[in-house]
Tab-separated table of C-alpha atoms and ligand atoms in Angstrom:
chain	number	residue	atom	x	y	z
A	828	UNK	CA	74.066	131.365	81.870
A	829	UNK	CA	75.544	131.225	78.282
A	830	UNK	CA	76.581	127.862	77.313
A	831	UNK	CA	79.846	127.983	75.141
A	832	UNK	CA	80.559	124.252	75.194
A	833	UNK	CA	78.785	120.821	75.700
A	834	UNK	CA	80.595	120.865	79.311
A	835	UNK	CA	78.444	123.147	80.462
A	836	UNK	CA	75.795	121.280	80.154
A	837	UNK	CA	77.030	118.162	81.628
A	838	UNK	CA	77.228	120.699	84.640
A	839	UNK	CA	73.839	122.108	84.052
A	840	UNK	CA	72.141	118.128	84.386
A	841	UNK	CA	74.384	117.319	87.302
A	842	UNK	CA	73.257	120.199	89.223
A	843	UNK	CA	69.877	119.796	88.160
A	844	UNK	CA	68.803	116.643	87.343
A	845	UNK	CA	67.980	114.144	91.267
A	846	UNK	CA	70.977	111.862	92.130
A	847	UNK	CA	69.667	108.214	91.129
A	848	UNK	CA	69.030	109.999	87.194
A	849	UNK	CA	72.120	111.586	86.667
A	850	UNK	CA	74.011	108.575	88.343
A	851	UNK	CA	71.945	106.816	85.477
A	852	UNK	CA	72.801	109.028	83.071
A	853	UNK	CA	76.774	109.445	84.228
A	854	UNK	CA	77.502	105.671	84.546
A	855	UNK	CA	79.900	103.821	83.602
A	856	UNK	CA	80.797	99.768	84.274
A	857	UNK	CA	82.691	98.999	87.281
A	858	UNK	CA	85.652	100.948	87.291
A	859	UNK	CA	84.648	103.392	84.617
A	860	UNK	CA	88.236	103.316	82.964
A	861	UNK	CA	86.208	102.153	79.607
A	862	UNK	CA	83.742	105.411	79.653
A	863	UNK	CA	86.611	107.730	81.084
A	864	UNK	CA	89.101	106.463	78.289
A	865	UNK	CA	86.514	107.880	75.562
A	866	UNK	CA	86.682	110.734	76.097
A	867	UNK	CA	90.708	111.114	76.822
A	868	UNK	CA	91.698	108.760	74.192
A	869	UNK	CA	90.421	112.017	71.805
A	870	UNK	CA	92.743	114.319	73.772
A	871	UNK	CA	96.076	111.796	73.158
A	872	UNK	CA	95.324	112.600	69.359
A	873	UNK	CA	96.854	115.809	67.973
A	874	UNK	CA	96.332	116.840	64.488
A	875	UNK	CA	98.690	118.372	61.610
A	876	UNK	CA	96.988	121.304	60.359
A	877	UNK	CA	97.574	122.536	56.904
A	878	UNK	CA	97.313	126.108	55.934
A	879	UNK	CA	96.609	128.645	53.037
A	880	UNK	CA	94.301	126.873	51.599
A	881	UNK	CA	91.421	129.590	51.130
A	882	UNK	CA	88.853	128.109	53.862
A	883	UNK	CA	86.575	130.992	53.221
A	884	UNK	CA	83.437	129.232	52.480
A	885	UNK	CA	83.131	125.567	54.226
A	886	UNK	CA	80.635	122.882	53.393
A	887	UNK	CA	80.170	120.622	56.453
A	888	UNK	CA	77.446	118.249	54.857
A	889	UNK	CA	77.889	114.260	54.432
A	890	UNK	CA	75.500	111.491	53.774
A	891	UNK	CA	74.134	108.349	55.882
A	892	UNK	CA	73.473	105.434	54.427
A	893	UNK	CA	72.619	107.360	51.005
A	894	UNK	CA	70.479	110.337	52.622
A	895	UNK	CA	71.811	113.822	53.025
A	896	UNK	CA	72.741	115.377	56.536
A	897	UNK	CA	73.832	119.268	57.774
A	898	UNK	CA	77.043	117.874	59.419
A	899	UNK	CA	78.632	114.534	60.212
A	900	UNK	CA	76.959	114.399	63.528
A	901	UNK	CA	73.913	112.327	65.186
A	902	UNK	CA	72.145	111.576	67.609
A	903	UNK	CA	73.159	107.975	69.387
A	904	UNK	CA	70.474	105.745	71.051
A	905	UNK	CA	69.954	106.383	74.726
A	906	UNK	CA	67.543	105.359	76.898
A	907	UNK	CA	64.456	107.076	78.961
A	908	UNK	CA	64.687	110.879	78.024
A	909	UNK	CA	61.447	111.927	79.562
A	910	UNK	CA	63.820	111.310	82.958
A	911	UNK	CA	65.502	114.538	81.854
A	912	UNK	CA	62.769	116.535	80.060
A	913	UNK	CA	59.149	115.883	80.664
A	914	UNK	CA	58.579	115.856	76.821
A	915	UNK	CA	61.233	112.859	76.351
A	916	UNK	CA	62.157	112.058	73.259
A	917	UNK	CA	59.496	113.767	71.303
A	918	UNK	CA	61.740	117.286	71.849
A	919	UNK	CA	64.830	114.858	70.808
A	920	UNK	CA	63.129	114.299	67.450
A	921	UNK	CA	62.019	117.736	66.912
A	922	UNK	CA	65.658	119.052	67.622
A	923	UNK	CA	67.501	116.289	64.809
A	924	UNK	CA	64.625	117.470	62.716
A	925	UNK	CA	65.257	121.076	62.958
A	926	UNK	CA	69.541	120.733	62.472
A	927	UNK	CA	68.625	117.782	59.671
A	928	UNK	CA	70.685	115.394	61.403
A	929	UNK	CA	70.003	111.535	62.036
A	930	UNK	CA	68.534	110.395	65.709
A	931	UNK	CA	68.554	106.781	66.425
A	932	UNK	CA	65.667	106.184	69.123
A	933	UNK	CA	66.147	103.940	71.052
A	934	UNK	CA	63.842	101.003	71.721
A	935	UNK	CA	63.577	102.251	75.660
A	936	UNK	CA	62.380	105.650	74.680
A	937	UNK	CA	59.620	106.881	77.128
A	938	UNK	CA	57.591	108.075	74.380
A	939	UNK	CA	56.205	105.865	71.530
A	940	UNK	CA	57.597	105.530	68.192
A	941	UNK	CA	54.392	106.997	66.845
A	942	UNK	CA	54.393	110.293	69.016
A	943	UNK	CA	58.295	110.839	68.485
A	944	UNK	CA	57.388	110.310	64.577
A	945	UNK	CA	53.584	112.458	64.777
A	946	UNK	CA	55.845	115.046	66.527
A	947	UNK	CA	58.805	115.108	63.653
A	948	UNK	CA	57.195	113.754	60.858
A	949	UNK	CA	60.236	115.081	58.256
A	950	UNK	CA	63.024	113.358	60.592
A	951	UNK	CA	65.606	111.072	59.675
A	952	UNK	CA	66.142	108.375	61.712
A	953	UNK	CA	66.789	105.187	62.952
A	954	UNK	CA	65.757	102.538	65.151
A	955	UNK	CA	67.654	100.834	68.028
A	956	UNK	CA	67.115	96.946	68.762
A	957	UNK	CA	67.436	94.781	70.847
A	958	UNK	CA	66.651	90.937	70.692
A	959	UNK	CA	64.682	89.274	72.869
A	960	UNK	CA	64.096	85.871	74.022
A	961	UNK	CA	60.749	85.870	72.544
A	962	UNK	CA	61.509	86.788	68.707
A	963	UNK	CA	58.357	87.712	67.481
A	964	UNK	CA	58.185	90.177	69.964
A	965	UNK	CA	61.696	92.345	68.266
A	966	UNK	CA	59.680	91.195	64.848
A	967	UNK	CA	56.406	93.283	65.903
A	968	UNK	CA	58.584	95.803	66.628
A	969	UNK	CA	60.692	95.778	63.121
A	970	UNK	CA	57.660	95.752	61.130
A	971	UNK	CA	56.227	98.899	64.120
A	972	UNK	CA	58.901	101.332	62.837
A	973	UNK	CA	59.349	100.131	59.306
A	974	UNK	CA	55.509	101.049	58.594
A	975	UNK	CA	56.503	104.310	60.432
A	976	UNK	CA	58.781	105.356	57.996
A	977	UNK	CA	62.663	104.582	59.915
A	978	UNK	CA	65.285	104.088	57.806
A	979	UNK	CA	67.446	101.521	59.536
A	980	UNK	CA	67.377	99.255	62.066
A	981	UNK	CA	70.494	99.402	64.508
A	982	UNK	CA	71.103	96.251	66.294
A	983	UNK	CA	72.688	96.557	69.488
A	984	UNK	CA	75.686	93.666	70.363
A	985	UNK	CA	76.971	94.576	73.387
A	986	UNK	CA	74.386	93.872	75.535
A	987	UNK	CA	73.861	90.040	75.891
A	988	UNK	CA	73.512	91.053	79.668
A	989	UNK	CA	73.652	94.348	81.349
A	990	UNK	CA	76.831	95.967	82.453
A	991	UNK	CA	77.357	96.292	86.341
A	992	UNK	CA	76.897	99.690	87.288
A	993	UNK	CA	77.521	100.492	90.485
A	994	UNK	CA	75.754	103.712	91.309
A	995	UNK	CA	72.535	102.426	90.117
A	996	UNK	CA	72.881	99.110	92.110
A	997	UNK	CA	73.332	101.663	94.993
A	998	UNK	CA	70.529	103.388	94.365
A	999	UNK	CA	68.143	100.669	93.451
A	1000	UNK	CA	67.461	103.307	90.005
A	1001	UNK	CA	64.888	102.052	88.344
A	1002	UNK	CA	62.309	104.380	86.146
A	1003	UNK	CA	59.911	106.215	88.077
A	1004	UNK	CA	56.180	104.677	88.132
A	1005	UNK	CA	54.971	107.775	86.048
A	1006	UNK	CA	57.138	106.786	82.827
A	1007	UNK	CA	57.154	103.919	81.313
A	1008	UNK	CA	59.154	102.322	78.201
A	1009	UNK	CA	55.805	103.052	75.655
A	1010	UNK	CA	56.957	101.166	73.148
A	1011	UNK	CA	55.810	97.910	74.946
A	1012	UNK	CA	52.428	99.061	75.695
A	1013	UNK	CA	50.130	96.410	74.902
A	1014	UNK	CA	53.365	94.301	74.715
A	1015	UNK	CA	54.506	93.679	78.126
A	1016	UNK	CA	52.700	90.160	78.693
A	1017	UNK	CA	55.067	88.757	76.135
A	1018	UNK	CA	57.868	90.180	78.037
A	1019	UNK	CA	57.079	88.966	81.220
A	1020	UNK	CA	55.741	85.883	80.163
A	1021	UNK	CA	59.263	85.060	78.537
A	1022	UNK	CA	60.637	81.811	80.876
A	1023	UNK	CA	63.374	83.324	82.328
A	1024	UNK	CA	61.715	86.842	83.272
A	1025	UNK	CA	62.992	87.836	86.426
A	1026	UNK	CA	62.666	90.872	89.003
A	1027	UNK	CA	62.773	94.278	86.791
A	1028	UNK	CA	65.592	95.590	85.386
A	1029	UNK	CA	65.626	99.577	85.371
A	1030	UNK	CA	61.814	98.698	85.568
A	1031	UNK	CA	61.555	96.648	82.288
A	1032	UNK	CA	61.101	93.259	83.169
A	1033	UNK	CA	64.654	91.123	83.599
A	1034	UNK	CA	66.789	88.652	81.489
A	1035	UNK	CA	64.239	89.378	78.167
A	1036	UNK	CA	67.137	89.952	76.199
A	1037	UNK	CA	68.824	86.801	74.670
A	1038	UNK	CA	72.080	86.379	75.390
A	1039	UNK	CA	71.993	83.526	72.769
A	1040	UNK	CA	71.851	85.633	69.855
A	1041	UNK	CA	74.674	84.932	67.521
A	1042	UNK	CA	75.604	85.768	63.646
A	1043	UNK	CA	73.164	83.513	62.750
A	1044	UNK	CA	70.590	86.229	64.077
A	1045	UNK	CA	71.545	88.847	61.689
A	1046	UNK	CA	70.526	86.734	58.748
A	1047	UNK	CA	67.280	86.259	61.168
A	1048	UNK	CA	66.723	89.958	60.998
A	1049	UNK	CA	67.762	90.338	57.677
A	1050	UNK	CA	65.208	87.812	56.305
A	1051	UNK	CA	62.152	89.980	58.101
A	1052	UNK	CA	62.985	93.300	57.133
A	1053	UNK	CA	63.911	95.301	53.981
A	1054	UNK	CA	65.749	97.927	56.432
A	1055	UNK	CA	69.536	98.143	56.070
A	1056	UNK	CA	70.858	96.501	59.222
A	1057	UNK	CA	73.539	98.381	61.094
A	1058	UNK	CA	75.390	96.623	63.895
A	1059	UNK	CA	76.286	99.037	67.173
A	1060	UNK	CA	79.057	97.895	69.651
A	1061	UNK	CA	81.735	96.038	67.579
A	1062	UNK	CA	85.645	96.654	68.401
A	1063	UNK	CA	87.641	94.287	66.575
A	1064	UNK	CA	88.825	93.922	62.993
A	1065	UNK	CA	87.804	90.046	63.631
A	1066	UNK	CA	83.990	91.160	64.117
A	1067	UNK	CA	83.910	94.076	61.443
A	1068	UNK	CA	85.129	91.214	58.784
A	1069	UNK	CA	82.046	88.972	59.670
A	1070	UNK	CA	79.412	91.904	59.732
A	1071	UNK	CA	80.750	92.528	56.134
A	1072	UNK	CA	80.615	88.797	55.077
A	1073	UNK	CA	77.096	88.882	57.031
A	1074	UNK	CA	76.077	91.543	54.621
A	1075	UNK	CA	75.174	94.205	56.700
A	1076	UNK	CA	75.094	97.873	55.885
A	1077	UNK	CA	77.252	99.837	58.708
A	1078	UNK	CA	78.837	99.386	61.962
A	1079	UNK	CA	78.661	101.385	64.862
A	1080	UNK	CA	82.341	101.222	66.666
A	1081	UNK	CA	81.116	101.578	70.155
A	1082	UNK	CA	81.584	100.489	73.805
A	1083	UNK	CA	78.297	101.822	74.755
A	1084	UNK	CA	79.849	104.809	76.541
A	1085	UNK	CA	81.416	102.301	78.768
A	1086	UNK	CA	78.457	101.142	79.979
A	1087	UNK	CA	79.395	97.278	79.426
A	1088	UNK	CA	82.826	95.312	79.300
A	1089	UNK	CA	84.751	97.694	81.773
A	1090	UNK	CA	88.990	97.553	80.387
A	1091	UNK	CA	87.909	97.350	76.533
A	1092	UNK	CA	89.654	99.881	74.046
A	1093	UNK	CA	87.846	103.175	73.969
A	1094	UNK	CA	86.105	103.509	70.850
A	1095	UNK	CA	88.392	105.334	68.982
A	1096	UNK	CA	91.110	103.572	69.649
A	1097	UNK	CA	89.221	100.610	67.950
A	1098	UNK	CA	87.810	102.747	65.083
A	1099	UNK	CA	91.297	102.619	62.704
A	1100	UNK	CA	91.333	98.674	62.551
A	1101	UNK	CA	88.093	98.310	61.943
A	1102	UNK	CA	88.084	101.323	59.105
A	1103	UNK	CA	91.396	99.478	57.757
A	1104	UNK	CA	89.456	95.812	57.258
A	1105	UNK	CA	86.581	97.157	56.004
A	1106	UNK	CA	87.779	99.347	53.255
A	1107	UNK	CA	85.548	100.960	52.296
A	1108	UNK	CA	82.615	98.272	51.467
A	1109	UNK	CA	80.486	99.232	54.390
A	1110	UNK	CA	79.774	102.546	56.343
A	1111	UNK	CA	81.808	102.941	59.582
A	1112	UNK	CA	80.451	105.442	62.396
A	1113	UNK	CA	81.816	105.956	65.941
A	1114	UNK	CA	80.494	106.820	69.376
A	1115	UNK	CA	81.618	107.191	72.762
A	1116	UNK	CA	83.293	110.105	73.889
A	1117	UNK	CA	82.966	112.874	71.412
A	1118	UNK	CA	82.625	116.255	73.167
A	1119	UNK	CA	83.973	118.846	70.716
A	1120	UNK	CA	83.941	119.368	67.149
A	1121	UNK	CA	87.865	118.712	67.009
A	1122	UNK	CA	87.016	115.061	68.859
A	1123	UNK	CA	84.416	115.027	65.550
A	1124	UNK	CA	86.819	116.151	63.174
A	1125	UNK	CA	89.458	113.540	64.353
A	1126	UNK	CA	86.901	110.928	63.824
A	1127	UNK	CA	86.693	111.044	60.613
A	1128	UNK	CA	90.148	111.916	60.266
A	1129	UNK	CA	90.288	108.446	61.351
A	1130	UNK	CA	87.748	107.049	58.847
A	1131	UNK	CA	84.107	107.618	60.299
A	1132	UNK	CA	81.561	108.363	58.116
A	1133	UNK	CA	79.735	110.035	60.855
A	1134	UNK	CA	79.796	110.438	64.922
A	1135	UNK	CA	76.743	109.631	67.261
A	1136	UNK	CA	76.462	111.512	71.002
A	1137	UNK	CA	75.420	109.444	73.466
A	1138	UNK	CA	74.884	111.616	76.760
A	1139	UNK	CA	75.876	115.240	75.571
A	1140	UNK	CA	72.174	114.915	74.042
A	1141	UNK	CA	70.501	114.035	77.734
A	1142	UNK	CA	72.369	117.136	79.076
A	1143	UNK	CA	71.085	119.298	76.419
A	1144	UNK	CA	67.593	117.823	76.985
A	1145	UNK	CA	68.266	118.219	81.019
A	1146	UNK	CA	68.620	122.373	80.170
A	1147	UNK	CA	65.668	123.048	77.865
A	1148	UNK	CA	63.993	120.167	76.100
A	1149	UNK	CA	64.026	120.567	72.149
A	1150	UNK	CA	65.705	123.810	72.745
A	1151	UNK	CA	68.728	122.523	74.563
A	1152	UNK	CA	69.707	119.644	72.513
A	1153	UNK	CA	69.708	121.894	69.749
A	1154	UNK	CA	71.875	124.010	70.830
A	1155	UNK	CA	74.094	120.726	71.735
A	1156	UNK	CA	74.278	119.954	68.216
A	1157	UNK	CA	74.901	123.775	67.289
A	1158	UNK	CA	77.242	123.977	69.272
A	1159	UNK	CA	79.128	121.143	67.799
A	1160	UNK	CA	78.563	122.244	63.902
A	1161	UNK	CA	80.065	125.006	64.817
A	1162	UNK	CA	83.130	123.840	66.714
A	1163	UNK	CA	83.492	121.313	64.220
A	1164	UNK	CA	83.372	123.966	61.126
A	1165	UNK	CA	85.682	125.940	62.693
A	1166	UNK	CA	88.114	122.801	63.167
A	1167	UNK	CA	87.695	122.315	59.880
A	1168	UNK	CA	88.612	125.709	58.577
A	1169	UNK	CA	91.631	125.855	61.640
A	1170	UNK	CA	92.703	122.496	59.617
A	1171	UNK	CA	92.226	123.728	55.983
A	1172	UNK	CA	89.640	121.230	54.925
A	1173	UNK	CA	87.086	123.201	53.351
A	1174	UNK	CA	84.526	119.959	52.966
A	1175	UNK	CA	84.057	116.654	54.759
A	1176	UNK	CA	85.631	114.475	51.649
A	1177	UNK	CA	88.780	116.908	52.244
A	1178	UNK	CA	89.465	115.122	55.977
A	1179	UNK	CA	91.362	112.528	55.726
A	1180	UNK	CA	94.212	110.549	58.025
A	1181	UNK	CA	97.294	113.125	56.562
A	1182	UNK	CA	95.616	115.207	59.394
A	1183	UNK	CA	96.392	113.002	62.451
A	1184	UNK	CA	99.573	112.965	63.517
A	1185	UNK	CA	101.113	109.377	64.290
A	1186	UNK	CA	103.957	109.912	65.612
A	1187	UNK	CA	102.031	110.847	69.105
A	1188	UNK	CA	99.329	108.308	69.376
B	67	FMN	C1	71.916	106.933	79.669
B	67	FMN	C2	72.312	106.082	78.516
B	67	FMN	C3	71.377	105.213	77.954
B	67	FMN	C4	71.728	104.425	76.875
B	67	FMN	N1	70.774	103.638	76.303
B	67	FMN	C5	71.093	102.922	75.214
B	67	FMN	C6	70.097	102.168	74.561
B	67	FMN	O1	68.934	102.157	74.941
B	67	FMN	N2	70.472	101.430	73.487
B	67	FMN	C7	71.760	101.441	73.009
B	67	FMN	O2	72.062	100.771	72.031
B	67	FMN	N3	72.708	102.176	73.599
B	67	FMN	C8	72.402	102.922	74.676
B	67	FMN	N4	73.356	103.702	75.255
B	67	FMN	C9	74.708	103.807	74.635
B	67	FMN	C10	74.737	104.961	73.615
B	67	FMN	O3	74.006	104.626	72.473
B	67	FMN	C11	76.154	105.314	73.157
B	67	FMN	O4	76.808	104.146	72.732
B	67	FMN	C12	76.999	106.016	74.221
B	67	FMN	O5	76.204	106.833	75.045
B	67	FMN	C13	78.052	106.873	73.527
B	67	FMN	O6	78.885	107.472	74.468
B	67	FMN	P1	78.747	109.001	74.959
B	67	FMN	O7	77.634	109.025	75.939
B	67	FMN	O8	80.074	109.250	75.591
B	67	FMN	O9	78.495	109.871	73.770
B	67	FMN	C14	73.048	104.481	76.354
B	67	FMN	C15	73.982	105.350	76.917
B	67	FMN	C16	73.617	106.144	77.975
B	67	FMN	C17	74.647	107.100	78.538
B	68	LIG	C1	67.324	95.958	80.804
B	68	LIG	C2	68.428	96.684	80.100
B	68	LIG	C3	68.302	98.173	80.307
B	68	LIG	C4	69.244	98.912	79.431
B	68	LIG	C5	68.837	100.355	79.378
B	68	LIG	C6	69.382	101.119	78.242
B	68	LIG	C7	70.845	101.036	78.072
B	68	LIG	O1	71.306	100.451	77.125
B	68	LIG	C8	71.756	101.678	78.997
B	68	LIG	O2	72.979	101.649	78.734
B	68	LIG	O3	71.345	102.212	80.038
């Protein structure tokens, strides 16, 4: 079967991948307006095109957070890939390796830190957190992936408790007894220890997040690392002003694929207030949503720095491991070059909001 677009393989995983994990994978909170409005909130936008403008060679690099990368386009932080491809994330790493993009792991990966990094050792990436209850436990971690060479920690927001999602209520998902989130080998007693630990969660013990974490927490994180600190999951202009005056290095405008607060904005319907308070002194990135390099390009038409995929990255790993998600991300360079060129920006500094057409939003 050839795959032309990142659709197919969203049909590839649901026809291949059992019930409980591609409900997993496919959810969205409650009503699933929040994850359905990512993805058509990018169709509402239409784009003015300019023309004769000699797009004969195109340059679709950009830079994260300083480093270089092959095209404004990265991998966001998802949970439990060895549910899709029996060599997890370790084939995740070696993809964003190969196509020199960034790939935020997530702190539920099913493989280790040190076997995604032994497996990709010239990788860029980053490192999602979360914060739990019991605080030296996220420090252990911090100093874990700063000795293993990530460049920035990503501190999720969005989560003080987990979304309701209904499918996986229904089917009781939880991860199979065969995987397990490796990170917190050796670790678990201080997860289930934590007072409040309850029945497991997606089998990771309950309620060991803190729902008590406030701004104070950033300067908590700040003072124990030397990693840049981007924030993932803020929506307002209110927030993005106090994550600058918090000093930290990016935001990640994201709903968490709608996995949270069901009826919130999708995320790029948040992304131009946040770009317009921030001007410019911190990076802004978006997920949630982005399925085609003309979604990408109208990202950071919109001010992005750089898009994360969230699930198009499980479906590529659902079709052939390393192999599949880079053709995902091909894919995508490609659309998103040819956007480009159909636009008449010949680089990424040459997109800019003249190309998005107001009048229709
Ligand atoms: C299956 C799945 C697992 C996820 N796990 C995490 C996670 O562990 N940490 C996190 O910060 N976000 C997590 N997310 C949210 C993603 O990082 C991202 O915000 C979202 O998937 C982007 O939307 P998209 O899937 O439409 O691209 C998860 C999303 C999905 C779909
Ligand atoms: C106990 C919390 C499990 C969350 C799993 C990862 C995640 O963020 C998701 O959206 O799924």
């Amino acid at each position: 079967m050839a795959m032309v677009c990142l659709t197919d393989f969203e049909e590839y995983a649901k026809e291949h991948l059992s019930k409980a994990t591609w409900d997993y994978y496919a959810a969205g909170a409650d009503e699933c307006c929040t994850r359905d409005d990512n993805l058509l909130a990018y169709k509402r936008i239409r784009l003015r095109p300019r023309i004769l403008r000699d797009v004969s060679v195109s340059d679709t690099r950009t830079t994260v957070q300083g480093t270089e990368i092959s095209f404004p386009v990265g991998i966001a932080p998802t949970a439990f890939h060895c549910l899709a491809w029996h060599e997890g994330e370790v084939a995740t790493a070696r993809a964003t390796e190969a196509l020199n993009t960034c790939y935020i792991t997530s702190t539920y990966s099913t493989c280790s830190v040190e076997e995604i990094v032994a497996a990709a050792p010239n990788g860029y990436r980053w490192f999602q957190l979360y914060v739990y209850r019991d605080r030296k436990l996220s420090e252990q971690i911090v100093h874990r992936v700063e000795g293993l060479g990530y460049k920035a920690l990503v501190l999720t927001v969005d989560v003080p408790y987990t979304g309701k999602r209904r499918n996986d209520i229904r089917n009781q998902f939880k991860l199979p007894p065969h995987l397990k989130v490796k990170n917190f080998d050796g670790l678990y007693h201080m997860l289930s220890q934590q007072e409040t630990a309850g029945p497991e969660e997606y089998g990771i013990p309950a309620n060991t997040l803190d729902p008590s974490i406030s701004w104070k927490d950033i300067h908590w994180l700040q003072s124990i690392t030397r990693l840049p600190v981007i924030i993932k999951g803020i929506l307002t202009k209110e927030d993005a002003e106090l994550a600058v005056e918090h000093g930290v290095q990016g935001i990640i405008v994201s709903n968490h694929g709608g996995r949270q607060l069901d009826g919130g904005p999708a995320s790029i319907d948040a992304l131009s207030e946040i770009v317009d308070t921030v001007q410019g002194r911190i990076e802004v990135y978006v997920d949630g949503g982005i399925r085609t390099g003309s979604d990408v390009l109208k990202a950071l038409a919109l001010g992005a720095k750089c898009v994360f995929i969230g699930r198009p990255a499980v479906w590529g790993l659902a079709y052939k491991g390393e192999e599949g998600v880079r053709e995902v991300l091909q894919i995508l360079n490609d659309e998103f070059r040819l956007s480009m060129a159909l636009s008449g920006c010949r680089n990424v500094a040459e997109i800019n909001r003249n190309l998005i057409q107001f009048s229709k939003l």
